[in-house]
Coordinates of C-alpha atoms in Angstrom, one line a residue:
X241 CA -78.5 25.4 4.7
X242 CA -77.9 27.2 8.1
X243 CA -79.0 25.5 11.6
X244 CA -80.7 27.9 13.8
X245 CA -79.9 28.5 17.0
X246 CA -83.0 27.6 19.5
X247 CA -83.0 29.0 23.3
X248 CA -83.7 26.1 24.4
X249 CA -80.0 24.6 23.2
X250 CA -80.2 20.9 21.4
X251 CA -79.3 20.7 17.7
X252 CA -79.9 24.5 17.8
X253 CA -77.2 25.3 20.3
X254 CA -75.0 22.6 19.2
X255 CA -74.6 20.9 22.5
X256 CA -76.7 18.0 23.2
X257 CA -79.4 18.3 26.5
X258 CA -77.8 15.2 27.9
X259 CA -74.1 17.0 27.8
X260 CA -75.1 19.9 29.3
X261 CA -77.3 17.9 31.9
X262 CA -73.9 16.4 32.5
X263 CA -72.0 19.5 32.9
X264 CA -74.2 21.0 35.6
X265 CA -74.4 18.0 37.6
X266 CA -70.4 17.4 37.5
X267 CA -69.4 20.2 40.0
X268 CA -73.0 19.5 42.2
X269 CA -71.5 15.8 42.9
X270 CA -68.3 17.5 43.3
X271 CA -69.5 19.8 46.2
X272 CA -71.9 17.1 47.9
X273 CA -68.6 14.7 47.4
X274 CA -66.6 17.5 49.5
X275 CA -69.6 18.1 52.1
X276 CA -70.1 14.5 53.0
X277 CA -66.0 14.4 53.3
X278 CA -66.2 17.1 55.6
X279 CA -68.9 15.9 57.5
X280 CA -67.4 12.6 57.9
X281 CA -64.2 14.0 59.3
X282 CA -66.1 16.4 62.3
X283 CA -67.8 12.3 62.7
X284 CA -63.9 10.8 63.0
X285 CA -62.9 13.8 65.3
X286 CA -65.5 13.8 67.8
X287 CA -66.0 9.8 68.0
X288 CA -62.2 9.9 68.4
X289 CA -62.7 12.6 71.4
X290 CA -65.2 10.9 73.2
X291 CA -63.9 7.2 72.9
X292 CA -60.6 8.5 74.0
X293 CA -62.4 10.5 77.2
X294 CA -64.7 8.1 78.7
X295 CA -64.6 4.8 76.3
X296 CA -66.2 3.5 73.6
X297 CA -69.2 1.4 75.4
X298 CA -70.3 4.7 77.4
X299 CA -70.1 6.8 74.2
X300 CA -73.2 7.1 72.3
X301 CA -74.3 8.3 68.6
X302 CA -76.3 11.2 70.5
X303 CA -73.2 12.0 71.7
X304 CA -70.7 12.1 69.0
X305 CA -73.8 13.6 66.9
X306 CA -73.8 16.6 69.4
X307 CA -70.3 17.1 69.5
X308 CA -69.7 17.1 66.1
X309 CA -72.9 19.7 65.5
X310 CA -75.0 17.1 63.4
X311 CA -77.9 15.9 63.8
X312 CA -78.4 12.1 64.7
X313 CA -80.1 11.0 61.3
X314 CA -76.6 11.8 59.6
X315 CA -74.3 9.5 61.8
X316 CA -76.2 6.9 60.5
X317 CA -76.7 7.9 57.1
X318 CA -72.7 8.2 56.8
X319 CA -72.2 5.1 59.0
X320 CA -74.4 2.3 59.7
X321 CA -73.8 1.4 63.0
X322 CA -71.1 3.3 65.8
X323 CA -69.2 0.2 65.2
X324 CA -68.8 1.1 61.8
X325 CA -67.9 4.3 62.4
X326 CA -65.2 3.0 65.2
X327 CA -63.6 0.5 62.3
X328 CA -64.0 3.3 59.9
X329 CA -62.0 5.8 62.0
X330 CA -59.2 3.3 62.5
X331 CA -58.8 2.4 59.2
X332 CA -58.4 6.2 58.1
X333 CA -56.5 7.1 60.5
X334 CA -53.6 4.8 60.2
X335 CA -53.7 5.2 56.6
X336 CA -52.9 8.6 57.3
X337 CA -49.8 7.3 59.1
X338 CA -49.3 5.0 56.1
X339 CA -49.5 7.7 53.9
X340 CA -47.1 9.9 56.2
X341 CA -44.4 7.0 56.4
X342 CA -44.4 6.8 52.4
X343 CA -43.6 10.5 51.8
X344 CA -40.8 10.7 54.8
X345 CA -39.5 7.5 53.1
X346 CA -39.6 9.6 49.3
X347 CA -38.6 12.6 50.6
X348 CA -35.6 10.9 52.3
X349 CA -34.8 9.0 49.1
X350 CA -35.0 12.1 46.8
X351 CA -32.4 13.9 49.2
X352 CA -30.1 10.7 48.4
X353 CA -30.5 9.2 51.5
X354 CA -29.7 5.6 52.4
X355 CA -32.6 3.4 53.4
X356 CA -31.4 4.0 57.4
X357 CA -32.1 7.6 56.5
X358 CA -35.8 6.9 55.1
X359 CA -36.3 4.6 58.6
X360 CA -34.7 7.4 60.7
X361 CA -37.2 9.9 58.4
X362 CA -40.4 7.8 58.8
X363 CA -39.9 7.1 62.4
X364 CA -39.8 11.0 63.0
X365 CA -43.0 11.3 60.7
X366 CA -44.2 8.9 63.1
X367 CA -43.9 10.4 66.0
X368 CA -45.2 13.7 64.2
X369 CA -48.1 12.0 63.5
X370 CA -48.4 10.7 67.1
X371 CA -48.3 14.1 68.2
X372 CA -51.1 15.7 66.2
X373 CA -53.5 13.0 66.9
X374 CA -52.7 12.1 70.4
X375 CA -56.6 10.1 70.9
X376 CA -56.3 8.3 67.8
X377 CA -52.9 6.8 68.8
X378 CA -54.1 6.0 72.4
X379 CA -57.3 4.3 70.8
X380 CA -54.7 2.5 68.5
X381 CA -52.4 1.4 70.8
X382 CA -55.3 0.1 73.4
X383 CA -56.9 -1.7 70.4
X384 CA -53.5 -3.9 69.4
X385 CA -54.3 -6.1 72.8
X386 CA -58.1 -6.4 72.5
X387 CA -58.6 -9.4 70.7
X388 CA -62.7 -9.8 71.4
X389 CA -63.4 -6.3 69.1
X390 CA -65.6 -7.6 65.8
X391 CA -63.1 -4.7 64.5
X392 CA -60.6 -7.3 65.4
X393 CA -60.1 -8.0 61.3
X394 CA -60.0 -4.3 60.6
X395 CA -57.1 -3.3 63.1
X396 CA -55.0 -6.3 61.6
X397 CA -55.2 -5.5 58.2
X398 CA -54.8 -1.6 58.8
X399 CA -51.7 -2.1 61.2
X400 CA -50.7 -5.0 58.0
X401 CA -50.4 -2.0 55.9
X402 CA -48.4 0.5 58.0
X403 CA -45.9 -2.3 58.5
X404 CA -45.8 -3.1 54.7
X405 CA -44.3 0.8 54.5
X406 CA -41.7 -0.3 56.9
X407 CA -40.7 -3.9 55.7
X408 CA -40.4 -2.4 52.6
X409 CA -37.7 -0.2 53.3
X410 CA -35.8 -2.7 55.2
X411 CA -36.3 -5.4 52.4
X412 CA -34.8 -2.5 49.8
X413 CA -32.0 -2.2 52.7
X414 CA -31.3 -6.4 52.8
X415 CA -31.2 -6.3 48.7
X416 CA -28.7 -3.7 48.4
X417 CA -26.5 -5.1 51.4
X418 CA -26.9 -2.0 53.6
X419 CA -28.4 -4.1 56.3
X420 CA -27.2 -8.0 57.3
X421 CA -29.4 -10.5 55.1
X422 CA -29.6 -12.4 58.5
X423 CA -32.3 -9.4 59.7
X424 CA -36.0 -10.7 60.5
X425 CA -38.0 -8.1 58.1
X426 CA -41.0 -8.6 59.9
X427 CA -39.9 -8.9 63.5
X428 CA -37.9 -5.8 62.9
X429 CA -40.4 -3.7 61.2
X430 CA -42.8 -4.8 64.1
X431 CA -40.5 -3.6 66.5
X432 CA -39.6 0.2 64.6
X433 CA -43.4 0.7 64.7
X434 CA -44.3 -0.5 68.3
X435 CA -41.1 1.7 69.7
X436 CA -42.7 4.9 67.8
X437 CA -45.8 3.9 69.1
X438 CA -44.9 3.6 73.0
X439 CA -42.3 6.1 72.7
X440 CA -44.9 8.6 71.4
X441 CA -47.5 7.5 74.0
X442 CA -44.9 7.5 77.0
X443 CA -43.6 11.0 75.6
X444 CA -47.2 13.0 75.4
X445 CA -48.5 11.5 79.0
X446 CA -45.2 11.5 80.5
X447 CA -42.8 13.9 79.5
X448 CA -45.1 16.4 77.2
X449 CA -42.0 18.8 78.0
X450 CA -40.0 17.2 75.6
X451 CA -39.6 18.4 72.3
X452 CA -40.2 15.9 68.9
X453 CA -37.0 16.4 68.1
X454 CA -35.3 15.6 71.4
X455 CA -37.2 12.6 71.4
X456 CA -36.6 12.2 67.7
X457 CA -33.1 12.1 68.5
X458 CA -33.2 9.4 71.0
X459 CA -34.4 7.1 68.6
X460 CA -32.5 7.9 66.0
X461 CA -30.0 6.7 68.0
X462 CA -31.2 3.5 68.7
X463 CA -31.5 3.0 64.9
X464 CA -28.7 4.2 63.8
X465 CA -26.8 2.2 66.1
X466 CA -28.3 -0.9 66.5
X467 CA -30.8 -1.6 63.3
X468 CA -27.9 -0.4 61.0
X469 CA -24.5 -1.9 63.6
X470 CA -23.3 1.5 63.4
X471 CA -21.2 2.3 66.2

């Protein structure tokens, strides 16, 4: 016995209502997944803007809404508060710096670099990164001495996992007697990442004429010469 085929699709069409229900939802989510993504990000880049322009107390929600061509219903219905959206930005941004450090670190190591190459690789993805988001490292960098933020948490554990990038390389370095066992990981990892940091700041207010590899270079040889005792 044959099974007709209905219009209307169920046994008939041999593809059950709650499949194809399924199938035309999927890409919907998909889009409205992308929209509030890209919404969120014209949030991050204008509360960046104005925080780094004229503070975070006199910046309001009115304000970052306008900027970023939203109304003010959807700051709040992507963020709950503007401190929310503060912590929020902070916590993507240096996981893009995160992210950044891993793949200099990979990329050195698939070339057949040593581990000084992948610190020498990640501190000029740093300052790359420093570079192309000149607010977010200034708000960074003013945040690491504010210790009465309710943020405070958020900054720790964000900087916690840059550094991890860092320490790991240099632990990876200690292990395979590249660099003297008698090396503070975590002091020294601290320190790579708060010379970037500075370095990048004092570059892009000070000395914008300088080119990231010139200072790149200068670094480099600070690393090379003193983190690995090269001469």
């Amino acid at each position: 016995m044959s099974i007709r085929s209905g219009r209307g699709g169920g046994a008939g069409s041999g593809t059950a209502p709650g499949a194809r229900l399924c199938a035309a939802t999927g890409p919907r989510r998909v889009a409205t997944g992308r929209r509030r993504e890209a919404t969120r990000r014209r949030l991050f880049e204008a509360a960046v803007s104005l925080i780094a322009e004229q503070g975070f107390s006199a910046t309001t929600v009115d304000e970052i809404a306008d900027r970023a061509g939203v109304a003010k219903g959807t700051v709040y219905y992507n963020f709950t508060s503007k401190n929310v959206l503060y912590e929020e930005l902070l916590r993507d941004g240096i996981d893009q710096l995160a992210d950044s450090l891993r793949q200099a670190e990979r990329t050195a190591a698939a070339r057949g670099g040593s581990r000084v190459d992948a610190l020498d690789a990640m501190i000029r993805a740093g300052l790359e990164f420093c570079a192309g988001s000149p607010a977010l490292t200034q708000l960074y960098a003013a945040e690491l001495w504010r210790t009465n933020r309710t943020w405070r948490a958020t900054v720790k554990s964000v900087r916690g996992r840059a550094l991890a990038v860092v320490e790991s390389v240099l632990r990876d370095a200690v292990a395979t007697g590249e660099l003297t066992d008698e090396l503070d990981i975590q002091l020294t990892a601290s320190a790579l990442f708060g010379m970037v940091l500075v370095a990048a700041l004092d570059w892009q207010s000070f000395q914008p004429h300088r080119s990231v590899e010139d200072v790149h270079a200068s670094l480099s040889r600070l690393v090379q010469g003193r983190v690995s005792g090269g001469a």
